[in-house]
């Protein structure tokens, strides 16, 4: 009599727990420049966290041009030149705008370079562009007031110190979030350019 055929090996029991498929991370919504600009005033921590590792060059250029235009138009030399020669006055405006753009890029670049020197790991484009944005966002109220009142007026000086302090705090938060540095290192990374801006752009006479 022949031997019975070998029985098939036992099959493993079906799984009792069904593992769900891994979910893809939700795409980050686009950070429009107007939400960035206005959000820095009423929800700065949330906006800076949302803007982390993102570039904001369009908003940075827009704010630099607006600030440069306000700064040039508030200078008496521009009004004097405008009454004499419109074309020369417009050239002066263009030079002023170009100078503000270059100075803004320099401020952002210095902030990034110092942060990297102190051990930061952030990228250049988000750091520089967002630094320019928050710098001019916090300075626009002061510029608008100084365009109508004397620079040495008490109200202008109060606005200068208030907006500068707010901008300094935002700059520290920005560098700390972008470069993962401690608070004191972040403060050191923005001190040079913020103090220079305070002396040259805000407290110095512009008329």
XYZ file of C-alpha atoms in Angstrom, residues 2-203:
202
model
C 1.354 3.437 -0.980
C 2.007 6.112 1.638
C -0.541 8.946 1.890
C 0.511 12.233 0.238
C 2.140 14.761 2.629
C -0.242 17.307 4.036
C 0.389 20.960 3.055
C 2.093 23.116 5.684
C -0.305 25.026 7.884
C -1.066 28.545 6.711
C -0.486 31.382 9.156
C -3.663 32.805 10.590
C -4.966 35.958 8.993
C -3.946 39.150 10.760
C -6.360 40.316 13.358
C -5.170 43.932 13.307
C -5.184 45.733 9.997
C -2.507 48.374 9.880
C -3.779 51.513 8.124
C -1.789 52.839 5.240
C 0.558 55.644 6.287
C -0.965 59.026 5.739
C 0.800 61.537 3.596
C 1.552 64.790 5.369
C -0.930 67.500 4.567
C 0.482 70.041 2.125
C 1.365 73.364 3.671
C -0.915 76.125 2.536
C 0.595 78.991 0.657
C 1.636 81.920 2.802
C 0.380 84.958 0.926
C 2.351 88.149 1.416
C -0.580 90.102 2.872
C -1.153 87.420 5.536
C 2.546 87.529 6.327
C 2.733 91.320 6.552
C -0.389 91.911 8.637
C 0.008 88.714 10.644
C 3.341 89.866 12.029
C 1.445 92.526 13.972
C -1.334 90.512 15.610
C -0.015 86.898 15.623
C 3.740 87.104 15.098
C 4.738 83.803 16.717
C 2.228 81.822 14.665
C 3.180 83.575 11.424
C 6.914 83.093 11.949
C 6.331 79.416 12.685
C 4.218 79.087 9.537
C 6.852 80.928 7.493
C 9.686 78.694 8.676
C 11.946 77.497 5.828
C 9.980 79.583 3.309
C 11.243 82.413 1.167
C 9.344 85.701 0.992
C 11.242 87.658 -1.644
C 8.159 89.181 -3.254
C 6.987 90.651 0.054
C 10.552 91.729 0.889
C 10.956 93.606 -2.411
C 7.489 95.187 -2.127
C 8.114 96.466 1.400
C 11.584 97.722 0.485
C 10.152 99.716 -2.419
C 7.337 101.147 -0.314
C 9.700 102.089 2.494
C 12.236 103.554 0.096
C 9.523 105.615 -1.594
C 8.242 106.968 1.703
C 11.766 107.774 2.831
C 12.653 109.673 -0.347
C 9.349 111.514 -0.583
C 9.654 112.742 2.986
C 13.036 114.379 2.365
C 12.988 118.105 1.677
C 15.670 117.737 -0.999
C 13.268 115.710 -3.139
C 10.549 118.386 -2.981
C 13.078 121.065 -3.855
C 14.326 119.042 -6.801
C 10.768 118.313 -7.927
C 9.965 122.003 -8.229
C 13.050 122.524 -10.392
C 13.239 119.399 -12.548
C 10.746 116.524 -12.473
C 13.051 114.161 -14.362
C 15.928 114.725 -11.943
C 13.586 114.198 -9.002
C 12.400 110.891 -10.432
C 16.007 109.812 -10.913
C 16.623 110.677 -7.275
C 13.632 108.538 -6.334
C 14.958 105.643 -8.393
C 18.385 105.893 -6.800
C 16.797 105.952 -3.387
C 14.749 102.854 -4.147
C 17.823 101.016 -5.435
C 19.789 102.032 -2.356
C 17.092 100.751 -0.016
C 16.913 97.436 -1.878
C 20.678 97.002 -1.641
C 20.744 97.979 2.035
C 17.869 95.601 2.799
C 19.657 92.695 1.131
C 22.798 93.555 3.064
C 20.895 93.546 6.365
C 19.367 90.145 5.663
C 22.673 88.706 4.456
C 24.531 89.899 7.549
C 21.883 88.393 9.829
C 22.185 85.044 8.053
C 25.990 85.104 8.017
C 26.287 85.877 11.734
C 23.721 83.199 12.593
C 25.668 80.601 10.612
C 28.891 81.714 12.293
C 27.268 81.131 15.689
C 26.294 77.588 14.699
C 22.968 78.110 12.947
C 21.746 75.671 10.320
C 19.147 77.774 8.493
C 19.073 78.506 4.775
C 19.898 81.879 3.260
C 16.716 82.676 1.307
C 14.187 82.238 4.141
C 16.384 84.004 6.674
C 17.310 87.001 4.537
C 13.900 87.553 2.943
C 11.928 87.197 6.175
C 14.363 89.449 8.026
C 13.795 92.155 5.403
C 10.034 91.704 5.701
C 9.871 92.029 9.471
C 12.383 94.885 9.481
C 10.278 97.068 7.189
C 6.925 95.887 8.549
C 7.880 97.151 11.999
C 9.456 100.371 10.673
C 6.624 101.490 8.361
C 4.525 103.093 11.146
C 7.539 105.101 12.292
C 8.279 106.217 8.737
C 4.683 107.246 8.129
C 4.662 109.366 11.300
C 8.096 110.869 10.619
C 6.944 111.906 7.138
C 4.537 114.409 8.714
C 6.181 115.334 12.009
C 9.699 116.517 12.865
C 12.143 113.724 13.520
C 12.967 115.033 17.007
C 9.312 115.244 18.057
C 8.472 113.279 21.204
C 5.777 111.249 19.484
C 8.154 110.271 16.671
C 10.868 109.277 19.140
C 8.373 107.184 21.111
C 7.235 105.462 17.928
C 10.867 104.900 16.978
C 11.778 103.104 20.171
C 8.531 101.118 20.272
C 8.715 99.853 16.706
C 12.448 99.189 16.980
C 11.977 97.105 20.118
C 9.165 95.143 18.524
C 11.266 94.553 15.419
C 14.213 93.413 17.526
C 12.063 90.831 19.320
C 10.680 89.529 16.023
C 14.183 89.310 14.558
C 15.337 87.228 17.531
C 12.343 84.902 17.143
C 13.035 84.596 13.420
C 16.704 83.649 13.814
C 15.925 81.274 16.671
C 13.324 79.460 14.582
C 15.211 79.429 11.281
C 18.633 78.510 12.652
C 17.681 76.607 15.833
C 19.879 78.784 18.015
C 19.480 79.769 21.630
C 17.841 83.067 22.442
C 21.047 84.865 23.376
C 22.823 83.683 20.213
C 19.839 84.787 18.139
C 19.955 88.189 19.827
C 23.666 88.456 19.064
C 23.036 87.556 15.418
C 20.734 90.550 14.878
C 22.263 93.094 17.253
C 24.758 94.623 14.821
C 22.311 95.364 12.032
C 19.455 96.406 14.311
C 21.641 98.846 16.269
C 23.089 100.206 13.037
C 19.613 100.705 11.613
C 18.521 102.421 14.809
C 21.404 104.886 14.580
C 21.307 105.570 10.843
C 17.736 105.114 9.689
C 15.578 105.868 12.706
C 17.256 108.226 15.129
